[in-house]
Coordinates of C-alpha atoms and ligand atoms in Angstrom, one line a residue:
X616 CA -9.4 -27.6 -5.8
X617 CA -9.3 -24.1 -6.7
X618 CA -6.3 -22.1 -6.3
X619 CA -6.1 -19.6 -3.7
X620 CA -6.3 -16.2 -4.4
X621 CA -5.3 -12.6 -2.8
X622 CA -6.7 -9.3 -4.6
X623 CA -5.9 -5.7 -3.5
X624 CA -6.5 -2.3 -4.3
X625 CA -4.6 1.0 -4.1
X626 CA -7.0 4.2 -3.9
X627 CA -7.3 5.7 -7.3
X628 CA -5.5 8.8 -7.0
X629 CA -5.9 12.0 -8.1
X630 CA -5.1 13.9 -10.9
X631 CA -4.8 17.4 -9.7
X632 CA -1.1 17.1 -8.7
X633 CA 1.9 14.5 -9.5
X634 CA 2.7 10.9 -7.4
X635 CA 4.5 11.5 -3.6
X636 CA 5.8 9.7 -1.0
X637 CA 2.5 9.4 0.5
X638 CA 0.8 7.4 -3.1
X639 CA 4.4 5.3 -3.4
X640 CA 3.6 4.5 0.4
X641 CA 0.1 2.5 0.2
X642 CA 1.4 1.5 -3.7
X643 CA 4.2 -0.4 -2.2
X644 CA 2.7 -1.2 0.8
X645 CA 0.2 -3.4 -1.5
X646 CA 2.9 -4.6 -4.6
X647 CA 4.7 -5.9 -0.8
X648 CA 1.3 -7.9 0.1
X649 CA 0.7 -9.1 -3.3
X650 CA 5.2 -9.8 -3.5
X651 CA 4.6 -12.0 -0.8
X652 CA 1.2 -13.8 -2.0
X653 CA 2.4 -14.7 -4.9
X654 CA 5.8 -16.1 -3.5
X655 CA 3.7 -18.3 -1.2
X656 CA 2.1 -19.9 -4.1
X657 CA -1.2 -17.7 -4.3
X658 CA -2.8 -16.1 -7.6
X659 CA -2.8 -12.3 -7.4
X660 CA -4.6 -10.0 -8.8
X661 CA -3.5 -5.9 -7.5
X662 CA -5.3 -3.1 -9.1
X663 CA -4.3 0.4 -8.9
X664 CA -5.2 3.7 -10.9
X665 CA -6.5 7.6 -11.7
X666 CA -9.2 9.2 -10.0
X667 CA -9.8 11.6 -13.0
X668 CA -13.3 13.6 -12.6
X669 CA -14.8 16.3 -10.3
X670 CA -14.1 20.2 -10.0
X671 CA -10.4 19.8 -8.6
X672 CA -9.2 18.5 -11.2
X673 CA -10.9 21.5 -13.9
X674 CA -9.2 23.7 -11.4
X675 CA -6.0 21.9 -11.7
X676 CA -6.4 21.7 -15.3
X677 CA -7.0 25.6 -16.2
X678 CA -4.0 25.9 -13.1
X679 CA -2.0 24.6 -15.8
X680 CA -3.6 26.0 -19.4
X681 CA -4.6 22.4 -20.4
X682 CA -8.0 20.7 -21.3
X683 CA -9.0 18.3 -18.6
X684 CA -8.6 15.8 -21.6
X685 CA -4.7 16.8 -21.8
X686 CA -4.2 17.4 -18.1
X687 CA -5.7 14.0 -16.8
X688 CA -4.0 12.1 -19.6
X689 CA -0.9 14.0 -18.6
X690 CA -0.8 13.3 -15.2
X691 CA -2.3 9.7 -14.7
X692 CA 0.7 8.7 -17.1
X693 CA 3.3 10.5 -14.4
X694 CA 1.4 8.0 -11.9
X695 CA 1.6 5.2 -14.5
X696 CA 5.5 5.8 -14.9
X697 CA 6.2 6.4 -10.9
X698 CA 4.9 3.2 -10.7
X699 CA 7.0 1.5 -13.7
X700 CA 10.3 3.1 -12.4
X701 CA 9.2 1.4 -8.7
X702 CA 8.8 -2.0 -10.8
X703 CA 5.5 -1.9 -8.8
X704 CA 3.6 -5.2 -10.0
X705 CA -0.1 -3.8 -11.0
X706 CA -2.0 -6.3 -12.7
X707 CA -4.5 -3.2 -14.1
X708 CA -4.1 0.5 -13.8
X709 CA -8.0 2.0 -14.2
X710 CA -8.5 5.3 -15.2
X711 CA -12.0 6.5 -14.2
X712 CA -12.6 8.4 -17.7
X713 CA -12.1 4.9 -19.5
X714 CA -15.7 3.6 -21.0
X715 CA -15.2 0.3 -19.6
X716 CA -15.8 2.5 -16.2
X717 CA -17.9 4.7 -16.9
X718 CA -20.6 1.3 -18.5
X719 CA -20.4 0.0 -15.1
X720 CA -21.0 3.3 -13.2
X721 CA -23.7 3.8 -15.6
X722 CA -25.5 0.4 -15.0
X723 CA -25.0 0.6 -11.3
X724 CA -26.7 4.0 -11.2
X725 CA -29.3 2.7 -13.8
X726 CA -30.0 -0.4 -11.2
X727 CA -30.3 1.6 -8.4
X728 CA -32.6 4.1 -9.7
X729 CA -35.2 1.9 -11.1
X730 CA -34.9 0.4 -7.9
X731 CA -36.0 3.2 -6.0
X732 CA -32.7 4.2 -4.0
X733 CA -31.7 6.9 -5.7
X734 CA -34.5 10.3 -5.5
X735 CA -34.0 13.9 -6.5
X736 CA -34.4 16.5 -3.3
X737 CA -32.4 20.1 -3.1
X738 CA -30.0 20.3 -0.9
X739 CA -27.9 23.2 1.3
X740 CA -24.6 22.1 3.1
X741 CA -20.9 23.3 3.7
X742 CA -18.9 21.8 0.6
X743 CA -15.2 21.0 0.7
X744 CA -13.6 21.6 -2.3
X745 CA -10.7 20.0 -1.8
X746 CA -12.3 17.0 -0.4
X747 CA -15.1 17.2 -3.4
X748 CA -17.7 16.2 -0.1
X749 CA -19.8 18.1 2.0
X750 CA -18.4 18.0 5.1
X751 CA -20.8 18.4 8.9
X752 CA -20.4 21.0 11.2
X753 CA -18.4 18.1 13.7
X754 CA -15.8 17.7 10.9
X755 CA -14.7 21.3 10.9
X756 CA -11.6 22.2 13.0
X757 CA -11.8 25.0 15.3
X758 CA -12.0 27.7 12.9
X759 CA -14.6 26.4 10.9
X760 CA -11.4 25.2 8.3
X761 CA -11.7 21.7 6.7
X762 CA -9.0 19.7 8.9
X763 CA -7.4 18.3 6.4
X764 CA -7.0 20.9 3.7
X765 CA -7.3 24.0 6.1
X766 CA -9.6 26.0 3.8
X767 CA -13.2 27.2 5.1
X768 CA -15.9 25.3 3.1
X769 CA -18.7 26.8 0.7
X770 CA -22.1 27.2 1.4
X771 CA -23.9 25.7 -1.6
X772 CA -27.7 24.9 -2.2
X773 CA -28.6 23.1 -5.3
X774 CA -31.1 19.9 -6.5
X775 CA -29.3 16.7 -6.8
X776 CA -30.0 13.3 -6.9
X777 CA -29.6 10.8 -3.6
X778 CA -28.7 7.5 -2.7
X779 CA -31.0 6.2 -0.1
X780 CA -27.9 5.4 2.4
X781 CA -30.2 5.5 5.4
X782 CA -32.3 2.3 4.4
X783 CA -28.4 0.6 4.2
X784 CA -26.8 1.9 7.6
X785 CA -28.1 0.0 9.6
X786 CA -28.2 -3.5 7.8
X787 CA -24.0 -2.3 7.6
X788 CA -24.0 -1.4 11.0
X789 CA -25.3 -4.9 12.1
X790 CA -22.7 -6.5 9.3
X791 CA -20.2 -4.9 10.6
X792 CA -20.9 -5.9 14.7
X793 CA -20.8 -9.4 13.4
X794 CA -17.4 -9.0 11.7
X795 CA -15.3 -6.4 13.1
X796 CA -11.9 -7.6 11.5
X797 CA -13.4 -6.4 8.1
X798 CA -11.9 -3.1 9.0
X799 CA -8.2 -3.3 9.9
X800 CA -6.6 -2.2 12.5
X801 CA -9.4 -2.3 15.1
X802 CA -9.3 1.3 16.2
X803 CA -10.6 2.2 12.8
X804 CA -13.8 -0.1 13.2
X805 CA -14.8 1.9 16.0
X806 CA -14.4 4.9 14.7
X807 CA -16.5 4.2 11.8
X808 CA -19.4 2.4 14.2
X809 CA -19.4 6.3 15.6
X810 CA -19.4 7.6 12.4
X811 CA -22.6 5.1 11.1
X812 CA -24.0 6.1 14.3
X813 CA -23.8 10.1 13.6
X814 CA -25.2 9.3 9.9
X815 CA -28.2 7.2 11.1
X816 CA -28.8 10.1 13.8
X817 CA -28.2 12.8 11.0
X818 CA -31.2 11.4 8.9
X819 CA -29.8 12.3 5.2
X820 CA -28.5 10.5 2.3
X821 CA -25.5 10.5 0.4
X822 CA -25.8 13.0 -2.8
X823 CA -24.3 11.5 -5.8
X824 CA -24.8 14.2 -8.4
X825 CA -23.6 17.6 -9.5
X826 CA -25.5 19.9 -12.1
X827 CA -24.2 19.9 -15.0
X828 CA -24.4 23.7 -15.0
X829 CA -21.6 23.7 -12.1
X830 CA -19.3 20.8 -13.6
X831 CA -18.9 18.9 -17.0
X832 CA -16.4 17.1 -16.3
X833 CA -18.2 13.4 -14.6
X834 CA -20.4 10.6 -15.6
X835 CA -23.4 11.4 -16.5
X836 CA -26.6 10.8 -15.4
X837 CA -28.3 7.7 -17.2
X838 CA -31.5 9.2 -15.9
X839 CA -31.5 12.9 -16.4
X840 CA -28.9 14.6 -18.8
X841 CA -28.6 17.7 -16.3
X842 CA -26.7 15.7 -14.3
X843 CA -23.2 14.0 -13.5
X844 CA -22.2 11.8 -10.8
X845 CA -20.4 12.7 -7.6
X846 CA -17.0 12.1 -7.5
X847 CA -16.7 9.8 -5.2
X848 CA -19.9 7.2 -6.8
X849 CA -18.1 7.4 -9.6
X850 CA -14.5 6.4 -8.0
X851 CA -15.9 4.1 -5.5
X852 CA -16.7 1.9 -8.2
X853 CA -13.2 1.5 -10.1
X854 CA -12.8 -1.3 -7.9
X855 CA -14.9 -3.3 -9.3
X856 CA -15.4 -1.7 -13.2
X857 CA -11.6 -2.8 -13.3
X858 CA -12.3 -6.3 -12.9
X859 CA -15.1 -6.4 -15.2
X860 CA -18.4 -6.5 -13.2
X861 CA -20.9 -7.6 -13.5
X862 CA -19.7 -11.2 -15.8
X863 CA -16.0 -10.7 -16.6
X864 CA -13.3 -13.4 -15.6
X865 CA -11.3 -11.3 -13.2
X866 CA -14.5 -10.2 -11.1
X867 CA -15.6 -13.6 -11.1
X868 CA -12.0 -14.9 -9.6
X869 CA -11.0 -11.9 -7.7
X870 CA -13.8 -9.8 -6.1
X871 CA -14.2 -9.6 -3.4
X872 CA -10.8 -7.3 -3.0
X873 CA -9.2 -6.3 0.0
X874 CA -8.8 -2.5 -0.1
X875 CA -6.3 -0.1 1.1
X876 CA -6.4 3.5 2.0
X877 CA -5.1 5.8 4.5
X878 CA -7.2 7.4 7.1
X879 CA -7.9 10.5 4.9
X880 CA -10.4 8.1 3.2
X881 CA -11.7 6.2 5.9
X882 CA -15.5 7.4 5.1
X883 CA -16.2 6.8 1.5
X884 CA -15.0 3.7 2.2
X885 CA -16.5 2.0 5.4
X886 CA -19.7 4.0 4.9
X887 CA -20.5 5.0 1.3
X888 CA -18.7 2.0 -0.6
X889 CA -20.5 -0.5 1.8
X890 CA -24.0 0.6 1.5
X891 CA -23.7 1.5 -2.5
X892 CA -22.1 -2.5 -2.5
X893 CA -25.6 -4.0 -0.6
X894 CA -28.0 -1.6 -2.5
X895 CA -26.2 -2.5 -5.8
X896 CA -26.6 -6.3 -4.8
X897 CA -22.6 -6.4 -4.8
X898 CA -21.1 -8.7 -2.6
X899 CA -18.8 -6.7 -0.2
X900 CA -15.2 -6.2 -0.1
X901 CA -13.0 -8.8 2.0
X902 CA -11.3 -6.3 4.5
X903 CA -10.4 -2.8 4.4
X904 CA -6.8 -1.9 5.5
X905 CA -6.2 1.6 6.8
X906 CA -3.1 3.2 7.2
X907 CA -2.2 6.6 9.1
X908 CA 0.1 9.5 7.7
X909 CA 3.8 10.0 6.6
X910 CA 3.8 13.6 8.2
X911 CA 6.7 15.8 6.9
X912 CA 8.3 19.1 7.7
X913 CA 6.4 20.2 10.5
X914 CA 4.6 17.0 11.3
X915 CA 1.7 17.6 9.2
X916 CA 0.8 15.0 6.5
X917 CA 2.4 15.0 3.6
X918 CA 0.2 16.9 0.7
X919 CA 1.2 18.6 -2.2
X920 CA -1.1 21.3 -1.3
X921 CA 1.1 21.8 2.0
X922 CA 4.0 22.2 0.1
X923 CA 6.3 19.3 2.0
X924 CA 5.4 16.4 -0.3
X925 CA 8.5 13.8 -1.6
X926 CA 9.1 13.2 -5.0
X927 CA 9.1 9.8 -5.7
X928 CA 11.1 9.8 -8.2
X929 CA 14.0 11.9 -6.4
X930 CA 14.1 9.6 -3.5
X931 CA 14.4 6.5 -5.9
X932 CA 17.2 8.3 -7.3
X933 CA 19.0 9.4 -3.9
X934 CA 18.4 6.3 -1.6
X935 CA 17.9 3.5 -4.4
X936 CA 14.5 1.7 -4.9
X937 CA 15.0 -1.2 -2.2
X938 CA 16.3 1.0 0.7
X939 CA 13.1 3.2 -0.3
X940 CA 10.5 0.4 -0.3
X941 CA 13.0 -1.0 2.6
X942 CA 12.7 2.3 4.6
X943 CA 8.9 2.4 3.9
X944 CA 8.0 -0.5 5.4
X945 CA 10.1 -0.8 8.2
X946 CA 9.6 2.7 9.6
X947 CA 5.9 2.3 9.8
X948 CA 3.7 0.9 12.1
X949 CA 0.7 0.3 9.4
X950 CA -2.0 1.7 11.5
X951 CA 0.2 5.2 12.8
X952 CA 1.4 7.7 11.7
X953 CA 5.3 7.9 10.8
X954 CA 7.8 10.8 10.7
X955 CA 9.9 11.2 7.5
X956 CA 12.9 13.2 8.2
X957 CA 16.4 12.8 7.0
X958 CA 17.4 11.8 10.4
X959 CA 14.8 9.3 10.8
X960 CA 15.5 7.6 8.0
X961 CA 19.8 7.5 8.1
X962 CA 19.6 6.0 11.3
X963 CA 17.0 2.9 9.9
X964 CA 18.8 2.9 6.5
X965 CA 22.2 3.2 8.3
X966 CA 21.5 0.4 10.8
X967 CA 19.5 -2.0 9.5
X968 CA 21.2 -1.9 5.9
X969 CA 24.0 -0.7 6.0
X970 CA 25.6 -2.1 8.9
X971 CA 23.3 -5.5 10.0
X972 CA 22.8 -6.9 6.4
X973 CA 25.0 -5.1 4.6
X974 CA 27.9 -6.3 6.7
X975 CA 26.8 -9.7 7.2
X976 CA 27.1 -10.5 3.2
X977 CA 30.1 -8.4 2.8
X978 CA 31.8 -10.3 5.8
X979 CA 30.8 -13.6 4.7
X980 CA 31.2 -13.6 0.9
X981 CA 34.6 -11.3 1.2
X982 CA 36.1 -15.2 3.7
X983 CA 34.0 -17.4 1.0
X984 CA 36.5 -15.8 -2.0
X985 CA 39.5 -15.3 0.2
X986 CA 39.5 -19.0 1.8
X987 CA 37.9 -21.1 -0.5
X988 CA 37.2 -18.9 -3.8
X989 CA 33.6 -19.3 -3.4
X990 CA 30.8 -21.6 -2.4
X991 CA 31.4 -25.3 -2.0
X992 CA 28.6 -28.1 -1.7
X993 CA 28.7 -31.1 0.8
X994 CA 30.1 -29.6 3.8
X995 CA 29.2 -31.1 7.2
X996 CA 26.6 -29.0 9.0
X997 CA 28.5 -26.7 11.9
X998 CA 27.6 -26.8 15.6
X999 CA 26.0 -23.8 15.6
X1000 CA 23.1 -24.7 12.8
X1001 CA 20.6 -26.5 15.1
X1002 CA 20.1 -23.6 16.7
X1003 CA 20.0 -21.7 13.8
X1004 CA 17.6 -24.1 12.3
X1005 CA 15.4 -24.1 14.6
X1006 CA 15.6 -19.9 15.2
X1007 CA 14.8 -19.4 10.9
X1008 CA 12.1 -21.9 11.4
X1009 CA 10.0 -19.6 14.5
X1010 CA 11.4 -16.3 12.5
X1011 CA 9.9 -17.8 9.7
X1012 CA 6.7 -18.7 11.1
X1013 CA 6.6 -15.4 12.9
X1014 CA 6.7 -13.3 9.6
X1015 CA 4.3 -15.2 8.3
X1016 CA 2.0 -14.4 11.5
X1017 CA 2.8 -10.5 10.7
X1018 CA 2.2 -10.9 6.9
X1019 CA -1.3 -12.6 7.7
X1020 CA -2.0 -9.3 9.8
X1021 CA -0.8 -6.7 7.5
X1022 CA 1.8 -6.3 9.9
X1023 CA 5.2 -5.7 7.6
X1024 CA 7.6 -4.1 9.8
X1025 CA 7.2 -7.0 12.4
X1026 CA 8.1 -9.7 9.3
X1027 CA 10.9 -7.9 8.6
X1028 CA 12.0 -7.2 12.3
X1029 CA 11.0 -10.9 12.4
X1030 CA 13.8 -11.7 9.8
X1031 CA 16.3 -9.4 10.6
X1032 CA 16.7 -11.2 14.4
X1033 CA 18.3 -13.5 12.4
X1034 CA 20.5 -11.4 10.5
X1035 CA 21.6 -9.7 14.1
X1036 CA 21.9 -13.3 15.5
X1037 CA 24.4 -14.4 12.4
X1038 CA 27.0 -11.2 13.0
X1039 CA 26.8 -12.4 16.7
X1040 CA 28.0 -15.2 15.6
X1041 CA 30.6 -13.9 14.1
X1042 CA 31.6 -11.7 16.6
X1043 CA 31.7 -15.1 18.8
X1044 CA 33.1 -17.4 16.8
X1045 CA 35.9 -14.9 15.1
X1046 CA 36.7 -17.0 11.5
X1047 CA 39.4 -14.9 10.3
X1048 CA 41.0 -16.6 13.9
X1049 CA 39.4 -20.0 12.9
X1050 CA 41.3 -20.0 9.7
X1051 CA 44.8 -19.3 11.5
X1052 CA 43.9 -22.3 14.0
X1053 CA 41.2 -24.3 13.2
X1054 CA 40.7 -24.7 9.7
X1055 CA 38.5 -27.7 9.4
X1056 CA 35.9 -25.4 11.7
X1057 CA 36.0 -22.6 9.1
X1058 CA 34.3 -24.2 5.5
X1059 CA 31.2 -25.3 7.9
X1060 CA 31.0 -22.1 9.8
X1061 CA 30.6 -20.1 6.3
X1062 CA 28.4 -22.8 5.0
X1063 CA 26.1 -22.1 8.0
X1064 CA 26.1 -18.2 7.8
X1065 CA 25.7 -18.6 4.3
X1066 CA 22.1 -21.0 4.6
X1067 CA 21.1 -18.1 6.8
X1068 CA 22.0 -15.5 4.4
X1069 CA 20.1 -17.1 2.0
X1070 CA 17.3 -17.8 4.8
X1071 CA 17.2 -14.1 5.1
X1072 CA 17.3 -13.3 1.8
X1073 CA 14.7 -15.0 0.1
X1074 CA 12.4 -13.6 2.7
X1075 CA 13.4 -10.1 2.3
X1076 CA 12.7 -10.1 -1.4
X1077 CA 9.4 -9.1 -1.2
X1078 CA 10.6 -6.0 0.4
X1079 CA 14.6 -5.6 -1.2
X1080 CA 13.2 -6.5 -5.0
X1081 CA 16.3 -5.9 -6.8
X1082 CA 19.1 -6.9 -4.4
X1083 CA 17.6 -9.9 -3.0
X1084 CA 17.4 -11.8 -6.1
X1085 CA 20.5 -10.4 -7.6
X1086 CA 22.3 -11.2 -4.3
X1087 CA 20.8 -14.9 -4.5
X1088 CA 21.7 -15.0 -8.2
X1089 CA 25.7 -14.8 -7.1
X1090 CA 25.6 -17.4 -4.7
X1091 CA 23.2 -19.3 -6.7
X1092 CA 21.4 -21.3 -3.6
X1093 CA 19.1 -24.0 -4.7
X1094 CA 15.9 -22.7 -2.5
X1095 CA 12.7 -23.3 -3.5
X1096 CA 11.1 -20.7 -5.3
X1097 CA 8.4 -20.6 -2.6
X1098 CA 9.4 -19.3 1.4
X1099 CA 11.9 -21.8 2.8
X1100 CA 10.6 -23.5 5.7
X1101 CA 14.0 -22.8 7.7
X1102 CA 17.2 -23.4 6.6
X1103 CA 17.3 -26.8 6.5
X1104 CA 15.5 -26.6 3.2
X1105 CA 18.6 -24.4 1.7
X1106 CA 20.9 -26.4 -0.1
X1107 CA 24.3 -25.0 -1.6
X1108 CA 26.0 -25.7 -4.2
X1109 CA 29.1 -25.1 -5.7
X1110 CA 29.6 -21.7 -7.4
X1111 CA 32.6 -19.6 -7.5
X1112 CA 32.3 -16.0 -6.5
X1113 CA 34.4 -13.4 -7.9
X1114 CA 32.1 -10.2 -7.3
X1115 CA 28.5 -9.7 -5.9
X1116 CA 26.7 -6.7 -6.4
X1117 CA 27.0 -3.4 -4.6
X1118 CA 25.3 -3.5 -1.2
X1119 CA 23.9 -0.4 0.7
X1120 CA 25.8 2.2 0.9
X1121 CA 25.4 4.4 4.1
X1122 CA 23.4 7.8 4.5
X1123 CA 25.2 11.0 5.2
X1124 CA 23.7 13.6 7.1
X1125 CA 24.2 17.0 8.9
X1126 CA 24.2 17.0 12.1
X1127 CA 21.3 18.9 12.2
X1128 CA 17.9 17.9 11.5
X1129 CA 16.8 18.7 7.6
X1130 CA 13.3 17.2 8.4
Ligands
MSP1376 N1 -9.2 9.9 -5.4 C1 -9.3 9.7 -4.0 C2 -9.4 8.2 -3.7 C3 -10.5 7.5 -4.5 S1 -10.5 5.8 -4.2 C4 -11.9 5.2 -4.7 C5 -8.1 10.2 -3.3 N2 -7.0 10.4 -4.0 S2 -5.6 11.0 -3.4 O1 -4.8 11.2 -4.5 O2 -5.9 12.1 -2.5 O3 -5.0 9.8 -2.6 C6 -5.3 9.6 -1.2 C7 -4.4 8.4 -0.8 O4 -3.0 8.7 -1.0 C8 -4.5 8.1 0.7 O5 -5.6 7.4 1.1 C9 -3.2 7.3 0.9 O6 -3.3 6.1 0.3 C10 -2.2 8.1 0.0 N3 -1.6 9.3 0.7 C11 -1.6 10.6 0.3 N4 -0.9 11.3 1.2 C12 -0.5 10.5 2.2 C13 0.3 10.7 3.4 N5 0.8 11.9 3.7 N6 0.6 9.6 4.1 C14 0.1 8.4 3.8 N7 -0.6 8.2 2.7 C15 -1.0 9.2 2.0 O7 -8.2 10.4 -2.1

């Protein structure tokens, strides 16, 4: 039988300014999916990368007195580290001026041309720099600005070459009817059935070229040396150059991918990517995942071109990498958009760390040394495991209902019901009293809290990557390497314990809001 298999991509990002908190998001939002893949037994392949052509990133170049050369090479290796320091687990990392890309764009544009979908025409439209599309007189806020990079477009008239998207909308649109869940959460399909619907009413195609006399710095043309491709042709297609279209091994196993973006990218992705997939005879992706924002001070998105964009790097170094990734997926709903402020993430990091889990394995481990100098195996079962059997077992079952649905802050809500229900327990049951009066009690009781620890634990580990394991390491459980089922499957064994790593340490703040 063959094995089963999970692929997902990040967006390529752009060159023009450094990794933030916005790029870590969706990169740990997929290393999470393809964490927990391949701990349920699943081969993974996740792909992320540079987006490294088009005018912005000339601009951003000169900006900095570099050659594009220097200044791409530069800053997709500042992605390349972010990533390493995040121990993100990237299979591939494309960069879109690599010639195993550019073949593929080459052949795909070579394909469609001498098929007939792609025709030179002139064209006059309001061009967003910043978004490197030309953007319809709808998309404009109300003063005429682009809405996401509040600049006013340019008029610009030139010949290019188009992709014949009309003769795909609507054999997309009728796709799409008949499987709505491609596009994830719902709200997003329907917005993209108005959008097909605006296209299809509009009447044009997409252009996919640029003279050569305005920009230098693309693909160019297979078919007429005047040229280079659009920007986003040329990215679109990373997903599938990286794996080696059209006869390598990894396209063979992995595509179709499920993508991820964020909302800023919803188009290119439910409209272009589609229709260039059916005219290039491509199969098409598996699902398209669609986050909303992190806004930041002020509630706008976070952008470096807004000035309120995170630093990866810094917040690695302030919070530590799992309370980041923790923090991350917890706070948001994938879907919505979430609020990064200093307040909003002491109180998460404060109460769910700090004090629910944190506590819990400080409390337990700190009786295990005192009473018994570590963990023991063969202790009777306590009264209160059937229940907590049976609660890991639907807690299991219910993150694994969440993780299906791209739903991560509910797995890990899911999860920490448990860790809430085992400080009840303590609180309840008060050991430090048990070992004064009822001793025999006591070795069970830990033994219980401990199976849930562990329960807990080797759940959270897609999320808490570096305490999880080193936490399980110290009490050296025998778990499967796979999910346990509930904790009836953990078995412990004896191990003394002397010192466990340091937990999480809580987040100071002033009493007024930093945002
Ligand atoms: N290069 C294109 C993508 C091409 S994919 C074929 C691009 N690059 S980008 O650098 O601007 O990255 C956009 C993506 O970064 C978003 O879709 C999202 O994944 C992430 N984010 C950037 N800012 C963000 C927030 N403030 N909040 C959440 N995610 C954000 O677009």
């Amino acid at each position: 039988m063959k094995e089963k298999t999970f692929s997902i991509t990040t967006p390529i990002y752009y060159v023009n300014a450094k990794p933030h908190l916005g790029h870590t998001y969706t990169t740990i939002a997929c290393d999470t999916l393809s964490r927990y893949h391949r701990t349920k037994g699943e081969k993974v392949f996740f792909l992320t990368g540079t987006d490294e052509h088009g005018d912005k990133i000339v601009k951003a170049a000169e900006a900095a007195g570099k050659t594009a050369q220097e200044y791409t090479d530069e800053i997709s290796g500042l992605f390349r580290h972010a990533w390493e320091e995040l121990h993100i687990t990237n299979d591939d990392f494309i960069r879109t001026t690599e010639e195993r890309h550019k073949n593929v764009v080459g052949q795909v544009l070579t394909k469609l041309h001498n098929k007939g979908d792609i025709y030179l025409s002139s064209y006059t439209g309001k061009y967003c720099f910043g978004c490197e599309r030309y953007l319809t007189d709808k998309e404009l806020d109300e003063n005429g600005h682009c809405p996401d990079h509040k600049i006013p477009p340019e008029l610009i008239e030139e010949s290019n070459y188009f992709f014949r998207m009309q003769k795909y909308l609507p054999v997309w649109k009728e796709m799409l009817a008949k499987n709505p869940e491609i596009i994830y959460p719902e709200r997003y399909y329907n917005e993209v059935m108005g959008v097909i619907d605006e296209l299809i009413k509009g009447g044009e195609d997409l252009s996919i070229s640029r003279p050569r006399s305005r920009l230098t710095w693309g693909i160019e043309l297979p078919f007429d040396k005047e040229y280079v491709t659009y920007v986003w042709f040329d990215a679109l297609l990373n997903y599938v150059s990286a794996m080696g279209y059209p006869d390598g091994q990894v396209y063979g196993e992995f595509w179709p991918a499920t993508h991820m973006i964020a909302k800023d990218i919803l188009k290119p992705h439910a409209v272009y990517w589609p229709t260039m997939l059916l005219a290039a005879e491509i199969p098409l992706y598996s699902r398209l995942l669609v986050h909303g924002y992190w806004l930041g001070w002020g509630d706008v998105k976070m952008s470096k071109s807004l000035g309120n964009a995170l630093d990866p790097h810094d917040l690695k170094k302030n919070l530590g990498e799992d309370a980041l990734r923790f923090f991350l997926m917890r706070e948001m709903n994938f879907g919505q958009d979430a609020r990064f402020s200093e307040d909003v993430l002491s109180r998460r990091l404060n109460t769910d760390l700090a004090n629910d889990l944190g506590n819990l394995v400080q409390r337990t481990l700190s009786m295990l040394k005192k009473y018994f100098g570590g963990t023991s195996a063969d202790i009777p079962p306590h009264s209160m495991e059937a229940d907590l059997t049976a609660l890991s077992r639907q807690k299991g079952k219910e993150f694994h209902e969440a993780m299906d649905n791209y739903q991560i802050h509910k797995a890990i809500e899911a999860i920490f019901e448990i860790v809430r229900y085992l400080n009840g327990s303590i609180e309840s049951h008060k050991p430090w009293a048990m070992a004064k009066t009822n001793s025999d009690e006591l070795a069970p009781f830990l033994q219980s809290l401990l199976k849930g620890i562990v329960f807990a634990l080797s759940y959270l580990q897609i999320v808490l990557v570096n305490k999880a394991p080193e936490l399980l390491d110290a009490i050296d459980a025998k778990t499967e390497k796979s999910f346990p089922k509930s904790v009836a499957d953990i078995v412990i064994q004896k191990k003394e314990i002397t010192e466990w790593p340091m937990l999480f340490a809580r987040i100071e703040t002033n009493a007024e809001e930093t945002a």
